[in-house]
Tab-separated table of C-alpha atoms and ligand atoms in Angstrom:
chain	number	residue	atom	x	y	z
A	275	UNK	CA	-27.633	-91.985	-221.234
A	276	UNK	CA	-25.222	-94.387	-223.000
A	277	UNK	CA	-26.176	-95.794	-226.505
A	278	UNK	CA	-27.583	-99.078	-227.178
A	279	UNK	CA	-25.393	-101.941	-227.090
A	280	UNK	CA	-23.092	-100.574	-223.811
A	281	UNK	CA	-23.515	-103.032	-220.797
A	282	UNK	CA	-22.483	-101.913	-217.801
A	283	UNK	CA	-19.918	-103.673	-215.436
A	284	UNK	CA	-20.579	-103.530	-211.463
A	285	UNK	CA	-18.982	-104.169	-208.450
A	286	UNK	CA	-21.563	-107.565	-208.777
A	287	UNK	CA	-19.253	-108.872	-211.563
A	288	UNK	CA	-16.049	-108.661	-209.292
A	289	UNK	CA	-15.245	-112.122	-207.374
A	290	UNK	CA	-12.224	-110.554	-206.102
A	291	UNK	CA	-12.709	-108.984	-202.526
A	292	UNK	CA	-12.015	-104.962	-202.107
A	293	UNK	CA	-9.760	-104.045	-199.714
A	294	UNK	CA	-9.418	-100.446	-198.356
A	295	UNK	CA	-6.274	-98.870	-198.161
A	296	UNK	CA	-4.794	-95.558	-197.272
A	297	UNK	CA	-1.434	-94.275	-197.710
A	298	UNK	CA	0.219	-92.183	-195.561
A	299	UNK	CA	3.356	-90.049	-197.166
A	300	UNK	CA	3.154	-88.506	-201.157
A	301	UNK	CA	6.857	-89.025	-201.432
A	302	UNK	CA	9.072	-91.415	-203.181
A	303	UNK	CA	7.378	-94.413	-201.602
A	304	UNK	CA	3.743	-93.271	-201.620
A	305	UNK	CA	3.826	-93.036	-205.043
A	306	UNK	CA	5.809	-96.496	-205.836
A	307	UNK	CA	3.119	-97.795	-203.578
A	308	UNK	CA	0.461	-96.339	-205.253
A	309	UNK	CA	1.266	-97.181	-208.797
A	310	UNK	CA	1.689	-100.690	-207.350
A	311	UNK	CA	-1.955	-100.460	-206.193
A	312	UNK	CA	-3.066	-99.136	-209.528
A	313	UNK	CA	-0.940	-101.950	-211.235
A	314	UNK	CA	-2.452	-104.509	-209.435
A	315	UNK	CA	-5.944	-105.900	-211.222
A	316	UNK	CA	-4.203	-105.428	-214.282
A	317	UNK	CA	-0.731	-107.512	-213.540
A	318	UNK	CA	-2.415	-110.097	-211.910
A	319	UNK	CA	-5.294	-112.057	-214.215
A	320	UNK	CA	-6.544	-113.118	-210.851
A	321	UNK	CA	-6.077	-110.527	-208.660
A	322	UNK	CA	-6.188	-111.431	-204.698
A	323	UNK	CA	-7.973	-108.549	-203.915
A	324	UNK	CA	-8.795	-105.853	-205.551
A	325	UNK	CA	-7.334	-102.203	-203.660
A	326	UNK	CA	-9.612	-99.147	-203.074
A	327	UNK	CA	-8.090	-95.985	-202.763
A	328	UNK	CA	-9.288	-94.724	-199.652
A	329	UNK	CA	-7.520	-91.683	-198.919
A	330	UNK	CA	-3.691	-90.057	-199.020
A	331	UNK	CA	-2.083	-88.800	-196.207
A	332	UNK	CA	0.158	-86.257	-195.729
A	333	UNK	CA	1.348	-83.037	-194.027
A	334	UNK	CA	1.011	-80.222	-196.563
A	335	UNK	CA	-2.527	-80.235	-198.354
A	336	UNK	CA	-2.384	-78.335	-201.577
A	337	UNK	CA	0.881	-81.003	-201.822
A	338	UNK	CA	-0.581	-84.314	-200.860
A	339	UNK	CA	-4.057	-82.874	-202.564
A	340	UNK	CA	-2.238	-82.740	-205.739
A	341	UNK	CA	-0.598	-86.142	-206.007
A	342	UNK	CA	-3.895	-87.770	-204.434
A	343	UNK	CA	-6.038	-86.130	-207.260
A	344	UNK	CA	-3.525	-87.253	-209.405
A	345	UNK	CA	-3.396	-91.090	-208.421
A	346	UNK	CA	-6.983	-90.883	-207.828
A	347	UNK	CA	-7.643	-90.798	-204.136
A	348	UNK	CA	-10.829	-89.406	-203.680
A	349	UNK	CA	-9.832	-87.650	-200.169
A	350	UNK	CA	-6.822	-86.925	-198.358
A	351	UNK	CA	-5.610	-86.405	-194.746
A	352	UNK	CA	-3.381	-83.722	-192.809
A	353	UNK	CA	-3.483	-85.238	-189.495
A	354	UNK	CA	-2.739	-89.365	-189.509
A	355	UNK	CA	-4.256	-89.569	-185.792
A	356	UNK	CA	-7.277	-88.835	-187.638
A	357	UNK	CA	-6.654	-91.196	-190.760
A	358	UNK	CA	-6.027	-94.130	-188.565
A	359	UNK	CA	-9.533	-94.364	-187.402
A	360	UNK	CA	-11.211	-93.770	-190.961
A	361	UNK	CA	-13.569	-96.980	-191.321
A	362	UNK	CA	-13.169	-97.308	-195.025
A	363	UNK	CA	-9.129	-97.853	-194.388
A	364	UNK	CA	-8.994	-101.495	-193.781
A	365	UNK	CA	-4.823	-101.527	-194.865
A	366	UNK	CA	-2.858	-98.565	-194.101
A	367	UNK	CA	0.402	-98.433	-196.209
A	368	UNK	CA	2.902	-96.123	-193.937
A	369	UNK	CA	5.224	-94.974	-196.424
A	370	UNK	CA	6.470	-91.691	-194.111
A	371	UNK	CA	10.483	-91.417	-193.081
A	372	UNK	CA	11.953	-93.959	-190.771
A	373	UNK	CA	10.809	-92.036	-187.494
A	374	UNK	CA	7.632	-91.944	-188.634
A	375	UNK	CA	7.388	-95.910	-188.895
A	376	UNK	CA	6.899	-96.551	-184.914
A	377	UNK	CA	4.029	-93.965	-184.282
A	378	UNK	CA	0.933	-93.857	-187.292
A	379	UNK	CA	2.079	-98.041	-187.104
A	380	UNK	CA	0.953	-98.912	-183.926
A	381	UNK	CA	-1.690	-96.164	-184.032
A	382	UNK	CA	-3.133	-98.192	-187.428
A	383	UNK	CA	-2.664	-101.584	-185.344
A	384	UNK	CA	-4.621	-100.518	-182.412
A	385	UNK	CA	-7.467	-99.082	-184.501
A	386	UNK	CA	-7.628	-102.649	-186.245
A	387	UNK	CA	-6.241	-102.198	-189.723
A	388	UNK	CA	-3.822	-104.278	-191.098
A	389	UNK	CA	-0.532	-102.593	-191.023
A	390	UNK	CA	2.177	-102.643	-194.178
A	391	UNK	CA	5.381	-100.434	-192.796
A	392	UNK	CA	8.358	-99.242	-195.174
A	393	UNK	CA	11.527	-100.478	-194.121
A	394	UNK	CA	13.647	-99.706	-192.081
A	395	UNK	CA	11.174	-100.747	-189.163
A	396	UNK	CA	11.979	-97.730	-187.054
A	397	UNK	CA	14.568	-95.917	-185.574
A	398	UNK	CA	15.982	-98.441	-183.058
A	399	UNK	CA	15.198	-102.310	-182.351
A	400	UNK	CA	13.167	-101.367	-178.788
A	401	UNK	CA	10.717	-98.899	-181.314
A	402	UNK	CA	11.026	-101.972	-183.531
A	403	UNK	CA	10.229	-104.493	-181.362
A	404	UNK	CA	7.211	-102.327	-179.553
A	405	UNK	CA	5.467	-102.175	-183.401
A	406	UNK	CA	5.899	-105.899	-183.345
A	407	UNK	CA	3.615	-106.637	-179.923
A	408	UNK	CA	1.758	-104.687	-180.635
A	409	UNK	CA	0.338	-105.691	-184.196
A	410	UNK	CA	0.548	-108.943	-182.937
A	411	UNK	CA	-1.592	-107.655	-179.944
A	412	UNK	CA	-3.978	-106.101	-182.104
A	413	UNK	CA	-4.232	-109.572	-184.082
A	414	UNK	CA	-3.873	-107.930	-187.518
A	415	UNK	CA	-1.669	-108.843	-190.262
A	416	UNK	CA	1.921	-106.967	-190.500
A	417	UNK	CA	4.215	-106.556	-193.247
A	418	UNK	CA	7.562	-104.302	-192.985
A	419	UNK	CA	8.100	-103.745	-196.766
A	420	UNK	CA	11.157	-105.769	-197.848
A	421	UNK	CA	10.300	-105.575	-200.948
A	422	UNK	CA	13.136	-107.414	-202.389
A	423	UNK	CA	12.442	-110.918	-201.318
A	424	UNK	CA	9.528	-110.370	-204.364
A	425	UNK	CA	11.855	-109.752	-207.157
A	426	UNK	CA	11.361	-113.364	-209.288
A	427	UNK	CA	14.988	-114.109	-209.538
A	428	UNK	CA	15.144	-113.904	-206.239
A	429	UNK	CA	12.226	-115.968	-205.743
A	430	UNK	CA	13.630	-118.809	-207.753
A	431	UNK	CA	16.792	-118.610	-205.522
A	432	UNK	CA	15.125	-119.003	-202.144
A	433	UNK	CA	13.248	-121.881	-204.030
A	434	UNK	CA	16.444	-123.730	-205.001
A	435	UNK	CA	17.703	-122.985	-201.755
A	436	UNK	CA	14.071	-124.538	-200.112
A	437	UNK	CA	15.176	-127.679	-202.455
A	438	UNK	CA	18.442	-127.500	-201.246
A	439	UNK	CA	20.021	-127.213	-204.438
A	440	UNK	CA	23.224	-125.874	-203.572
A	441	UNK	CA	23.634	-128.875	-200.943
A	442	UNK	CA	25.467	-127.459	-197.867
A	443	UNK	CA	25.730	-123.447	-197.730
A	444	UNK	CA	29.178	-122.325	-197.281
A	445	UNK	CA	29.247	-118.963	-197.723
A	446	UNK	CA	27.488	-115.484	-198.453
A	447	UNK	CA	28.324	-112.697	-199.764
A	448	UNK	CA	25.838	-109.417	-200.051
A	449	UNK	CA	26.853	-105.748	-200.884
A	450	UNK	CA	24.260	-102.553	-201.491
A	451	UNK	CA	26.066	-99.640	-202.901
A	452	UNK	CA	24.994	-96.646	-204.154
A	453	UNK	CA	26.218	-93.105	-204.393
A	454	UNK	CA	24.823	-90.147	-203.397
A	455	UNK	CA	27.163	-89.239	-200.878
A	456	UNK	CA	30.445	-89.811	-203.068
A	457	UNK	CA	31.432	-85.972	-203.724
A	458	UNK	CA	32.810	-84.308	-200.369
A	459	UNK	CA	30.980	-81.208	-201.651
A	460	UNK	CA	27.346	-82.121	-202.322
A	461	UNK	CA	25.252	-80.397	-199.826
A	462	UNK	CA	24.173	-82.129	-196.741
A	463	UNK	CA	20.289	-81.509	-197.704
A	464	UNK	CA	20.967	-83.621	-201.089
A	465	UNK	CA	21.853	-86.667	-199.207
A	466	UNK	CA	19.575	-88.753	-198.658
A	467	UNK	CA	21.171	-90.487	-195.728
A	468	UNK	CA	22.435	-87.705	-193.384
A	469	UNK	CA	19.476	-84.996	-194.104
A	470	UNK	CA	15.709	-85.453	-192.607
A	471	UNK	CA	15.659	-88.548	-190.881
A	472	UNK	CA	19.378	-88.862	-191.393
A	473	UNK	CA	19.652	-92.494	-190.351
A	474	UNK	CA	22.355	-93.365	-192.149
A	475	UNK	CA	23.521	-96.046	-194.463
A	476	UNK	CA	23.111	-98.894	-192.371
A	477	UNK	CA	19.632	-98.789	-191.942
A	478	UNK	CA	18.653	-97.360	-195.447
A	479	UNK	CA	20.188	-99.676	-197.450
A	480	UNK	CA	22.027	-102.006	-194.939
A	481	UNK	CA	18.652	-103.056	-193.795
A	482	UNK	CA	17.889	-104.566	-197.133
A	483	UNK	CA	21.158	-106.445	-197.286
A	484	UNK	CA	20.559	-108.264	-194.018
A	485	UNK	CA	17.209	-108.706	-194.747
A	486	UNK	CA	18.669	-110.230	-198.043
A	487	UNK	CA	20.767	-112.721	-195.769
A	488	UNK	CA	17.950	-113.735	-193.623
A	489	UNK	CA	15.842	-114.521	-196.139
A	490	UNK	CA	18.214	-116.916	-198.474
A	491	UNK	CA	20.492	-118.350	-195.665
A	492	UNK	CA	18.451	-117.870	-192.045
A	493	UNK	CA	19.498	-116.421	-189.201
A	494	UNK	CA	21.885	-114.777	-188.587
A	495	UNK	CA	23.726	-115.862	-184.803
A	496	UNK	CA	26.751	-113.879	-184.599
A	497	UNK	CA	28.107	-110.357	-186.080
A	498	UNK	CA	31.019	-108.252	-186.489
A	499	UNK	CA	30.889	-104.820	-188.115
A	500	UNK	CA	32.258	-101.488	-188.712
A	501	UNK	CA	30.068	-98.388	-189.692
A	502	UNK	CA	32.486	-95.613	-191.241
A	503	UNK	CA	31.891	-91.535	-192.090
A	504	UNK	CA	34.403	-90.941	-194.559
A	505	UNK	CA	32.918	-87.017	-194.869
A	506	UNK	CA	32.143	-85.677	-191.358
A	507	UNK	CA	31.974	-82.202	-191.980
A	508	UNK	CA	29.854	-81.238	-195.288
A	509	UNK	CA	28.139	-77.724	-195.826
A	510	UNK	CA	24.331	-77.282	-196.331
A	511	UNK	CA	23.019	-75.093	-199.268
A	512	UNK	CA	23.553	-71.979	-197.566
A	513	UNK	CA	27.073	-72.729	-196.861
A	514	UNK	CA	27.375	-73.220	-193.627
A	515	UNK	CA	29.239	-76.612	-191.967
A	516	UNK	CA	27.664	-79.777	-190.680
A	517	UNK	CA	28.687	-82.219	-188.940
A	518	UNK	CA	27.311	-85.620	-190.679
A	519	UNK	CA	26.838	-88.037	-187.606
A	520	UNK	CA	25.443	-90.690	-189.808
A	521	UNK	CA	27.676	-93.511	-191.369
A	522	UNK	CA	28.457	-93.304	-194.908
A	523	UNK	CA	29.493	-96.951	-195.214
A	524	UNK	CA	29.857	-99.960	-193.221
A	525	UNK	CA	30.517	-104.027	-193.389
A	526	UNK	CA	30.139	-106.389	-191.771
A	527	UNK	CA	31.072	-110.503	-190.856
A	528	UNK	CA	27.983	-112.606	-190.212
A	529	UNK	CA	27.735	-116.222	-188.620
A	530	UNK	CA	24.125	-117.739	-189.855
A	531	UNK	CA	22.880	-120.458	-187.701
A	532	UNK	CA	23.296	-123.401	-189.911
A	533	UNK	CA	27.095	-123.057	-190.006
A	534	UNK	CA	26.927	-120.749	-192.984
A	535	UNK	CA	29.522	-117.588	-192.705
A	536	UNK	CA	28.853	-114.228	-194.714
A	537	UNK	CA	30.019	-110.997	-195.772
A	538	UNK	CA	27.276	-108.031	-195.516
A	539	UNK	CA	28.618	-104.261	-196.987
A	540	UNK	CA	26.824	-100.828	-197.944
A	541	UNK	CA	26.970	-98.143	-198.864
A	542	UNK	CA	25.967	-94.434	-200.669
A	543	UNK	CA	29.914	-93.224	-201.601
A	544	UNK	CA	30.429	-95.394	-203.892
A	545	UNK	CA	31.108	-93.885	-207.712
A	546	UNK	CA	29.016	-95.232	-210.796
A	547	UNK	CA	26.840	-97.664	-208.481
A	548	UNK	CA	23.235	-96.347	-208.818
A	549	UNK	CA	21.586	-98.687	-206.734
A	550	UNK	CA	23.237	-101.857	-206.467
A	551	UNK	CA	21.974	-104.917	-204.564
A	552	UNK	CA	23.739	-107.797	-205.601
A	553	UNK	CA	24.357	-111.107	-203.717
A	554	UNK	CA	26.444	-115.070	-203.948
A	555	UNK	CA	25.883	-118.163	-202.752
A	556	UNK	CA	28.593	-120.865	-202.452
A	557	UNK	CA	27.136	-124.729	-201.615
A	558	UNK	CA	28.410	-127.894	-201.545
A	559	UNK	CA	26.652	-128.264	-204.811
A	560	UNK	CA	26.379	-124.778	-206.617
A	561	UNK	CA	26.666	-121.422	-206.269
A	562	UNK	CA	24.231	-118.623	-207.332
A	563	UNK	CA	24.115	-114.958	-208.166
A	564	UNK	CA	22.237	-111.879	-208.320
A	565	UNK	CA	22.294	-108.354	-209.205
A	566	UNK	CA	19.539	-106.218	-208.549
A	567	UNK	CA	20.845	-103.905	-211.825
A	568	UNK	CA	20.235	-106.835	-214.115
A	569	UNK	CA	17.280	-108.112	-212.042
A	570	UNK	CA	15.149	-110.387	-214.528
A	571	UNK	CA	18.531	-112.884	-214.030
A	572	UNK	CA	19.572	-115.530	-211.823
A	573	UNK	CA	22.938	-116.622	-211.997
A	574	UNK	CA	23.111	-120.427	-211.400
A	575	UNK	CA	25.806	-123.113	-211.468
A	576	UNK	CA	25.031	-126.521	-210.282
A	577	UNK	CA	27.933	-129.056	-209.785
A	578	UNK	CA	25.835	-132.122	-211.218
A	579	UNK	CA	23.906	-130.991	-214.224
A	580	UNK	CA	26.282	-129.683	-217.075
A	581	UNK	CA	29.290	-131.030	-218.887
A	582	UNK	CA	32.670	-130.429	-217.659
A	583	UNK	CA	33.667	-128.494	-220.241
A	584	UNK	CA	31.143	-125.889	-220.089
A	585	UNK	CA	30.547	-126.031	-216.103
A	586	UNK	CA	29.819	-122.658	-214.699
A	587	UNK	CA	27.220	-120.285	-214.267
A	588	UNK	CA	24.147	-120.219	-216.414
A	589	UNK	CA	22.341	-116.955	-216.796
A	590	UNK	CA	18.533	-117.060	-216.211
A	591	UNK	CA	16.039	-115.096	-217.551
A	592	UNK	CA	13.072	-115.142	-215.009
A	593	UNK	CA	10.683	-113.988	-217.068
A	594	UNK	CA	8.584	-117.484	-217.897
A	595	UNK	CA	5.472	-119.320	-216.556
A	596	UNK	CA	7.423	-122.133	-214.575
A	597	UNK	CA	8.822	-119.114	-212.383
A	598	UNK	CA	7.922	-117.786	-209.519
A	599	UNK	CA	5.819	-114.503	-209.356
A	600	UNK	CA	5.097	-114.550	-212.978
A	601	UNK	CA	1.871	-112.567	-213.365
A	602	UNK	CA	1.434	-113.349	-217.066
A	603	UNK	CA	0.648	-110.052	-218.397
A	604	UNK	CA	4.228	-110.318	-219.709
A	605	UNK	CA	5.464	-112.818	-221.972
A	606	UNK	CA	8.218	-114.460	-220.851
A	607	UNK	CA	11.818	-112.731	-221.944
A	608	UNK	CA	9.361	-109.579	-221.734
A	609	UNK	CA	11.378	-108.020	-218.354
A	610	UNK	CA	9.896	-106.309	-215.600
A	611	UNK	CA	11.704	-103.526	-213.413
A	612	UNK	CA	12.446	-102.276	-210.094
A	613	UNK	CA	8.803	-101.419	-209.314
A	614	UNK	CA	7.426	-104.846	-209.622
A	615	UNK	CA	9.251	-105.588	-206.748
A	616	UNK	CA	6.882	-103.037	-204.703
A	617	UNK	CA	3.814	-104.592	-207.432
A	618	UNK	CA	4.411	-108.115	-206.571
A	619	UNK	CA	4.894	-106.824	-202.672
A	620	UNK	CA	1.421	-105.343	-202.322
A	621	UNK	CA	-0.202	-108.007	-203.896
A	622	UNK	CA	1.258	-110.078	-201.460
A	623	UNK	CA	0.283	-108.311	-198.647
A	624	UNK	CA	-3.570	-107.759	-199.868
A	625	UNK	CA	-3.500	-111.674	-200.284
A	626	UNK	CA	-2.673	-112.062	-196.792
A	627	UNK	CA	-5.160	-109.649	-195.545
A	628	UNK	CA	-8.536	-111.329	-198.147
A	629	UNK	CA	-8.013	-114.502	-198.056
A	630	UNK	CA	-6.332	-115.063	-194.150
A	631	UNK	CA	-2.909	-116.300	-195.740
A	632	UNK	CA	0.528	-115.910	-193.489
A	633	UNK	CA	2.348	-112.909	-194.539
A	634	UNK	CA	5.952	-115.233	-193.684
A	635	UNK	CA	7.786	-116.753	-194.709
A	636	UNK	CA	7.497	-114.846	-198.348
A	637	UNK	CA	6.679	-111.779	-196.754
A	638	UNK	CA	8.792	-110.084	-194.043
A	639	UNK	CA	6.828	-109.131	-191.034
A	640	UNK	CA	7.643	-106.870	-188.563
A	641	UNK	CA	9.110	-109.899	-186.265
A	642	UNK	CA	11.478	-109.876	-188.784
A	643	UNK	CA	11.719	-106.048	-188.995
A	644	UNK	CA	12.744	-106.221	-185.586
A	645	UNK	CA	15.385	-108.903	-185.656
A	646	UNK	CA	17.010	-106.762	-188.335
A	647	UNK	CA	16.924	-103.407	-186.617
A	648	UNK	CA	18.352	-105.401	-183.448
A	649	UNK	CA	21.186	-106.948	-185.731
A	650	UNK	CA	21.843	-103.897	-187.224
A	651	UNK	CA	22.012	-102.527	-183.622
A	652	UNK	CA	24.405	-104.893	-182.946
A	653	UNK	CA	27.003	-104.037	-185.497
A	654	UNK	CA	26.423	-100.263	-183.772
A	655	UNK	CA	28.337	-102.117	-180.447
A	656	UNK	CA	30.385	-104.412	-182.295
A	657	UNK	CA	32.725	-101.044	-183.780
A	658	UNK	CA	32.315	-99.526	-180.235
A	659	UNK	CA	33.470	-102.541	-178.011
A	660	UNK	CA	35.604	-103.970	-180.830
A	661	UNK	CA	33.501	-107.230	-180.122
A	662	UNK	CA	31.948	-109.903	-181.959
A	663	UNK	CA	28.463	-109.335	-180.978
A	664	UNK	CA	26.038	-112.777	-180.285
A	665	UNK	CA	23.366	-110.973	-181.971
A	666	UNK	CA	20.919	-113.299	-179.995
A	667	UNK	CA	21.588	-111.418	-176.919
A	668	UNK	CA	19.813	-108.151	-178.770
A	669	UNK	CA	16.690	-110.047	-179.161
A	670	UNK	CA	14.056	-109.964	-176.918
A	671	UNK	CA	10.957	-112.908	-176.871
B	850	NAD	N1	11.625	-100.328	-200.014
B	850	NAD	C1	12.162	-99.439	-200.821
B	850	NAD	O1	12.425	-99.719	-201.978
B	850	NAD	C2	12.421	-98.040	-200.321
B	850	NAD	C3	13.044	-97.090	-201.136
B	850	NAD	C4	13.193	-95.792	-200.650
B	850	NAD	C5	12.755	-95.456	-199.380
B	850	NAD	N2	12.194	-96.419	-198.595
B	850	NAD	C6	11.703	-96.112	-197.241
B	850	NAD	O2	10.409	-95.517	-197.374
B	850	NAD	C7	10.220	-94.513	-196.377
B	850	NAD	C8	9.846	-93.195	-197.057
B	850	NAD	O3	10.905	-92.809	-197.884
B	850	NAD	P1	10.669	-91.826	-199.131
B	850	NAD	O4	11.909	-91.900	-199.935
B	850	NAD	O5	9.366	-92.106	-199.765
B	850	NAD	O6	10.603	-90.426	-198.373
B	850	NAD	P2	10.009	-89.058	-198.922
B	850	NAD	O7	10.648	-87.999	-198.113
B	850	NAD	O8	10.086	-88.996	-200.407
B	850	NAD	O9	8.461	-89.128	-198.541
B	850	NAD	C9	8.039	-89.175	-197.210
B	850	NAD	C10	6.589	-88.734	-197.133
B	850	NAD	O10	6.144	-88.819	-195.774
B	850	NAD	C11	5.450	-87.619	-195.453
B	850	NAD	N3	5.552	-87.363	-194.015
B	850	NAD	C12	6.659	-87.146	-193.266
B	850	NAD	N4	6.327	-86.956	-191.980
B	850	NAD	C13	4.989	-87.080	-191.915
B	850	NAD	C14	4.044	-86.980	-190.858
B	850	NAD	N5	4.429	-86.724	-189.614
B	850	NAD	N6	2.727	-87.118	-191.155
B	850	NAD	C15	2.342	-87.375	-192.416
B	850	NAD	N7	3.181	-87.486	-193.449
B	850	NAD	C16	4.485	-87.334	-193.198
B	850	NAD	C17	6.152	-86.557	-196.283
B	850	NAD	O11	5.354	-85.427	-196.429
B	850	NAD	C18	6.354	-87.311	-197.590
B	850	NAD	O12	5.188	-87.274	-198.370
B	850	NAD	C19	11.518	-94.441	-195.587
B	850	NAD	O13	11.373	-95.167	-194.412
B	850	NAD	C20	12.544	-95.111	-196.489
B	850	NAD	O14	13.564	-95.760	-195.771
B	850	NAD	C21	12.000	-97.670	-199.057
């Protein structure tokens, strides 16, 4: 019995729809996702939707039992054939390792729910492209989690480039580096990119950076790349040798289909670079930059608004009302971090799903999933042949 005075709040005083969701995977990305989930009513002062935690999925129970009790999941799952057809799950998250995109995905799709998949889309650009068909089959909406395209300086960039700002795009250049791989001696199992999965560089971080390009400058007609393993034999923890397969690095030359050329790199052996994204954009009229280490900033100069004498780039806090993605909760010059990214991402996505919004051309879906797995496939056969690949010849309607 409360004491006088206390008035209770329902579900009756929510305007905002409730959406469903389940999460399958307890790892790195489950719980990004989640705390985005949890963030949600309380970033947004309108909220799109408002996420129920449905259940957690996962293969070991006491482990996925502990970090669903702990985000507050009131059940979890062992078995995602099972999950998939839980009625209460109207959006299942699949936050599981890259072969694990193609199978619970489509599974999801064909029971109905509305399908957000971590990136890389899959394994290879024919799993890729099956995903695709068939959540558009199923008629649901589809989101491969790019998540960068939501940080706000990025935001404001593909908005100045919508305005066409920078006039004519020249030229773009995009590099992902990080570093876990940079000692010859660190185990195989501590590296991200050649243990479980081990799908390499390319399509852990790569992906990103040519989703990156895509999304600023278009697509993306022609490729040349190399994909490099600078440490092909390692040792696990117990000693014994490996043989790493995966690439460790890789670049790449892209053609975009508005006459635009680029330059695409990544990689994990790279010393002191923790996890950096960063991207520039030369036009007939400006240029812009961005680094995902120093991500509340744009970096613009534009050719007819500043005196001579102090032309050059202007650094940008994206923190205020007038930006884009600017959920208010934090005053402007008040900067957010990495995780809004994934915040701002979900929210998307449950906007989409409530209110029967298009998840493109903010959001990446898995159409473009797909044409980024087949691109990426395509600077695979570009260092075999040697060849500048037409990376139109990879797609498939
Ligand atoms: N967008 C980003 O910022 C970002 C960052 C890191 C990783 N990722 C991507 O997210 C995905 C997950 O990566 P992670 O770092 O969270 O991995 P992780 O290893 O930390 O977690 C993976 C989870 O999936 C679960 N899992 C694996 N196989 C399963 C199965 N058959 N059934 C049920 N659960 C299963 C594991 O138990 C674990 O909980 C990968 O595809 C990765 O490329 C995205």
């Amino acid at each position: 019995m409360k004491p006088d005075g206390f008035q209770e709040i329902t579900a009756q005083d929510s305007p905002e729809k409730r959406l469903g969701v389940g999460i399958l995977g307890y790892g790195f990305m489950g719980k990004v996702h989640s705390n985005a989930l949890l963030k949600i009513p309380y970033t947004y002062q309108q909220p799109p939707a408002l996420p129920v935690l449905v259940a957690m999925g996962g293969r070991n129970a006491s482990r996925v039992r502990d970090t669903a009790r702990r985000f507050g999941y009131p059940g979890i799952y062992t078995d995602w054939e099972k999950m998939v057809r839980d009625p209460d799950i109207e959006v299942f998250d699949n936050c599981t390792p890259d072969d694990q995109h193609a199978g619970p995905s489509i599974a999801a799709a064909q029971e109905g729910k509305h399908v957000l998949c971590e990136k890389p889309m899959a394994l290879t650009a024919q799993e890729a492209r099956k995903m695709w068909q068939e959540a558009e089959h199923a008629g649901i909406k589809h989101m491969c989690c790019f998540n960068y395209r939501f940080v706000p300086a990025v935001r404001l960039a593909r908005r100045l480039l919508e305005e066409k700002a920078l006039g004519t795009i020249y030229q773009f250049r995009v590099r992902y580096m990080q570093e876990a791989g940079r000692h010859p001696a660190t185990a195989l199992e501590n590296i991200w990119y050649a243990s479980g999965t081990a799908s390499g560089v390319l399509l852990g971080i790569g992906s990103h950076a040519l989703d990156m390009a895509r999304f600023l400058v278009g697509d993306i007609t022609s490729i040349s790349g190399l994909k490099k393993t600078f440490n092909p034999v390692r040792r696990t923890l117990n000693g014994k040798e490996a043989h790493v397969s995966t690439d460790e690095g890789n670049m790449a030359l892209l053609e975009f289909a508005d006459g635009a050329v680029g330059t695409m790199e990544s990689s994990a052996v790279s010393p002191g670079r923790k996890n950096q994204l960063t991207w520039e954009i030369n036009g007939s009229k400006g240029s812009m930059k961005f680094d995902l280490e120093d991500l509340n900033h744009l970096y613009v100069c534009l050719e007819d608004t500043v005196r001579l004498d102090v032309r050059g780039f202007t650094k940008i806090s994206v923190t205020s009302p007038e930006h884009p993605l600017q959920c208010l909760h934090l005053p402007p010059g008040h900067n957010s971090g990495w995780e809004y990214s994934h915040i701002h991402a979900l929210a998307h996505f449950l906007d989409c799903v409530a209110n029967d919004k298009p998840v493109a051309p903010y959001g990446a879906t898995f159409h473009d999933g797909y044409v980024v797995q087949a691109i990426m496939e395509a600077i695979g056969k570009s260092m075999e042949t040697g060849q500048r690949i037409d990376t139109t010849t990879f797609l498939c309607k």
